[in-house]
Amino acid sequence: MNAKNDFPDGLARCGWVDTSAEYMAYHDTEWGRPQGDDRALFEQLCLEGFQSGLSWRTILNKRAAFRRAFAEFDPARVAKFGEKDIQALLADAGIVRHRGKIEAVINNAARALEMIDRERSLAAFFWRFEAPDGSPSTLGASTSEQSIALSKALKKLGWKFVGPTTVYAFMQSVGMVNDHTPDCHCHAPSNKARKGFLRPR
């Protein structure tokens, strides 16, 4: 898929981006840029799980509400959510009200705390599965060898809603692979950011 260049500022962007200011900003400043902050990584993986079966545009529109509802995606706080909290979330029209996905976030928060205790950070674990050269094996693919491996590893550790497609979308968004099309104006800046990123150990 080639980039589109029908945007108000004349810049070429990946074909999945629309012309709304919020979506362009997300594409230009977040998507594909390397992320090493544990809270941000946990949030993104949770949101990718909520996105399953929906459009990312829907999730982006609700991101502020998701953050409020899930205590800014602080794993230590979310892991303490109980049935009362679940009922409140199911009544919250600002988010995607899917019990299975809500319960998965709470479960994954507890698994995240275990991982942090064992690995010292989520970032140290996730970035082990980075694509060797940071490039997609097939542009436009929905999974990769690395996303399949990370999905299996997470499931083995008890994480939920982390299938290979969801995990690959996560890896794209946090810069573990540069999936900007070569003619997108963000492709080169994302490569530069990846080269300067200190991989967590």
Coordinates of C-alpha atoms in Angstrom, one line a residue:
M1 CA 0.0 0.0 0.0
N2 CA 1.4 3.4 -0.9
A3 CA 1.1 6.6 1.1
K4 CA -1.7 9.1 0.5
N5 CA -0.9 12.8 -0.2
D6 CA -4.4 14.3 -0.1
F7 CA -3.9 15.9 3.4
P8 CA -4.4 19.6 4.1
D9 CA -0.6 20.1 4.7
G10 CA 0.4 18.3 1.5
L11 CA 2.5 15.7 3.4
A12 CA 2.3 12.0 2.4
R13 CA 1.0 9.6 5.1
C14 CA 0.2 6.0 5.4
G15 CA -3.0 4.9 3.7
W16 CA -4.9 4.1 6.9
V17 CA -4.8 7.7 8.2
D18 CA -7.8 10.0 7.7
T19 CA -7.6 13.8 7.5
S20 CA -8.7 14.6 11.0
A21 CA -6.2 16.6 13.1
E22 CA -6.2 14.0 15.9
Y23 CA -5.6 11.1 13.7
M24 CA -2.8 12.8 11.7
A25 CA -1.2 13.9 15.0
Y26 CA -1.3 10.3 16.3
H27 CA 0.3 9.0 13.1
D28 CA 2.9 11.7 13.0
T29 CA 4.0 11.8 16.6
E30 CA 3.2 8.5 18.2
W31 CA 2.7 5.6 15.8
G32 CA 6.0 3.8 15.0
R33 CA 8.0 5.8 17.5
P34 CA 10.0 3.7 20.0
Q35 CA 8.4 3.6 23.4
G36 CA 10.1 2.4 26.6
D37 CA 7.8 3.6 29.4
D38 CA 6.1 0.7 31.1
R39 CA 2.8 2.5 31.8
A40 CA 2.6 3.6 28.2
L41 CA 3.4 0.1 26.9
F42 CA 0.8 -1.4 29.2
E43 CA -1.8 1.1 28.0
Q44 CA -1.1 0.5 24.4
L45 CA -1.3 -3.2 24.7
C46 CA -4.6 -2.9 26.5
L47 CA -6.0 -0.5 23.9
E48 CA -5.0 -2.8 21.1
G49 CA -6.9 -5.5 22.8
F50 CA -10.0 -3.3 23.0
Q51 CA -9.5 -2.5 19.3
S52 CA -9.9 -6.1 18.3
G53 CA -13.0 -6.2 15.9
L54 CA -13.2 -2.4 15.9
S55 CA -11.4 0.5 14.2
W56 CA -8.5 2.2 15.8
R57 CA -10.3 5.5 15.1
T58 CA -12.9 4.4 17.6
I59 CA -10.4 3.6 20.2
L60 CA -8.5 6.8 19.7
N61 CA -11.7 8.8 20.1
K62 CA -12.2 7.1 23.4
R63 CA -8.7 7.1 24.7
A64 CA -9.1 9.9 27.2
A65 CA -12.2 8.1 28.6
F66 CA -10.3 4.8 28.8
R67 CA -7.5 6.5 30.7
R68 CA -9.9 7.9 33.3
A69 CA -11.8 4.6 33.6
F70 CA -8.6 2.5 34.0
A71 CA -6.7 4.7 36.5
E72 CA -4.3 6.0 33.7
F73 CA -3.4 2.4 33.1
D74 CA -1.4 2.1 36.2
P75 CA -1.0 -1.7 36.6
A76 CA -0.8 -1.5 40.4
R77 CA -4.1 0.3 40.6
V78 CA -5.9 -1.7 37.9
A79 CA -4.9 -5.0 39.4
K80 CA -7.0 -4.2 42.4
F81 CA -10.2 -3.7 40.5
G82 CA -13.0 -6.0 41.6
E83 CA -16.6 -6.8 40.5
K84 CA -17.9 -3.4 41.6
D85 CA -15.3 -1.7 39.4
I86 CA -16.2 -4.0 36.5
Q87 CA -19.9 -3.1 36.8
A88 CA -19.0 0.6 36.8
L89 CA -16.9 0.0 33.6
L90 CA -19.7 -1.9 31.9
A91 CA -22.0 1.2 32.6
D92 CA -19.4 3.7 31.2
A93 CA -20.6 4.7 27.8
G94 CA -17.2 6.5 27.2
I95 CA -15.4 3.2 26.7
V96 CA -15.9 -0.1 24.9
R97 CA -18.2 -2.0 27.2
H98 CA -17.0 -5.6 26.7
R99 CA -16.8 -7.7 29.8
G100 CA -14.2 -10.1 28.4
K101 CA -11.9 -7.3 27.4
I102 CA -12.4 -5.4 30.7
E103 CA -11.6 -8.5 32.7
A104 CA -8.6 -9.1 30.5
V105 CA -7.1 -5.7 31.3
I106 CA -7.5 -6.4 35.0
N107 CA -5.9 -9.8 34.7
N108 CA -3.1 -8.4 32.5
A109 CA -2.4 -5.7 35.1
A110 CA -1.7 -8.4 37.6
R111 CA 0.5 -10.3 35.1
A112 CA 2.3 -7.0 34.3
L113 CA 3.2 -6.6 38.0
E114 CA 4.6 -10.1 38.0
M115 CA 6.6 -9.4 34.9
I116 CA 8.0 -6.2 36.4
D117 CA 9.0 -8.0 39.5
R118 CA 10.7 -10.7 37.5
E119 CA 12.2 -8.7 34.6
R120 CA 12.5 -5.3 36.2
S121 CA 10.4 -3.8 33.5
L122 CA 7.8 -4.6 30.9
A123 CA 10.0 -2.8 28.3
A124 CA 12.9 -5.2 28.9
F125 CA 10.6 -8.2 28.1
F126 CA 8.7 -6.7 25.2
W127 CA 11.8 -5.3 23.4
R128 CA 13.4 -8.8 23.3
F129 CA 10.9 -9.5 20.5
E130 CA 11.8 -6.6 18.3
A131 CA 12.2 -7.4 14.6
P132 CA 15.9 -8.0 13.8
D133 CA 16.3 -4.9 11.6
G134 CA 13.1 -3.1 12.6
S135 CA 11.6 -3.6 9.2
P136 CA 8.3 -5.5 8.6
S137 CA 8.8 -8.9 6.8
T138 CA 5.9 -8.0 4.5
L139 CA 4.5 -4.5 4.4
G140 CA 0.8 -4.5 5.2
A141 CA 1.0 -7.9 7.1
S142 CA -1.1 -8.4 10.2
T143 CA 1.3 -10.7 12.0
S144 CA 5.0 -11.4 12.0
E145 CA 7.3 -14.2 13.3
Q146 CA 8.1 -11.9 16.3
S147 CA 4.4 -11.1 17.1
I148 CA 3.6 -14.8 17.0
A149 CA 6.5 -15.5 19.4
L150 CA 5.5 -12.6 21.8
S151 CA 1.9 -13.7 21.8
K152 CA 2.8 -17.2 22.7
A153 CA 5.1 -16.0 25.5
L154 CA 2.5 -13.7 26.9
K155 CA -0.3 -16.4 26.8
K156 CA 2.1 -18.8 28.6
L157 CA 2.4 -16.2 31.3
G158 CA -1.3 -15.9 31.7
W159 CA -2.0 -12.7 29.7
K160 CA -5.3 -12.5 27.8
F161 CA -6.5 -10.8 24.5
V162 CA -2.9 -10.9 23.2
G163 CA -3.3 -12.8 19.9
P164 CA -0.6 -12.4 17.2
T165 CA -2.6 -9.8 15.3
T166 CA -3.2 -7.7 18.4
V167 CA 0.4 -8.0 19.4
Y168 CA 1.6 -7.1 16.0
A169 CA -0.5 -3.9 16.0
F170 CA 1.0 -3.2 19.4
M171 CA 4.6 -3.7 18.1
Q172 CA 3.8 -1.4 15.2
S173 CA 2.5 1.4 17.4
V174 CA 5.3 1.3 19.9
G175 CA 8.1 1.3 17.3
M176 CA 9.3 -2.3 17.6
V177 CA 8.9 -2.3 13.9
N178 CA 8.7 0.6 11.4
D179 CA 5.6 -0.1 9.4
H180 CA 5.3 3.4 7.9
T181 CA 5.3 3.0 4.1
P182 CA 8.6 4.1 2.5
D183 CA 7.0 7.1 0.9
C184 CA 5.3 8.3 4.1
H185 CA 6.9 11.4 5.5
C186 CA 7.2 9.7 8.9
H187 CA 9.2 6.7 7.7
A188 CA 12.7 8.2 7.9
P189 CA 12.0 10.1 11.2
S190 CA 10.8 6.8 12.7
N191 CA 14.0 5.0 11.6
K192 CA 16.0 7.8 13.1
A193 CA 14.2 7.6 16.4
R194 CA 14.6 3.8 16.5
K195 CA 18.4 4.2 15.8
G196 CA 18.7 6.6 18.7
F197 CA 16.5 4.6 21.1
L198 CA 18.3 2.9 24.0
R199 CA 16.9 -0.6 24.2
P200 CA 15.8 -1.5 27.8
R201 CA 17.8 -4.3 29.4

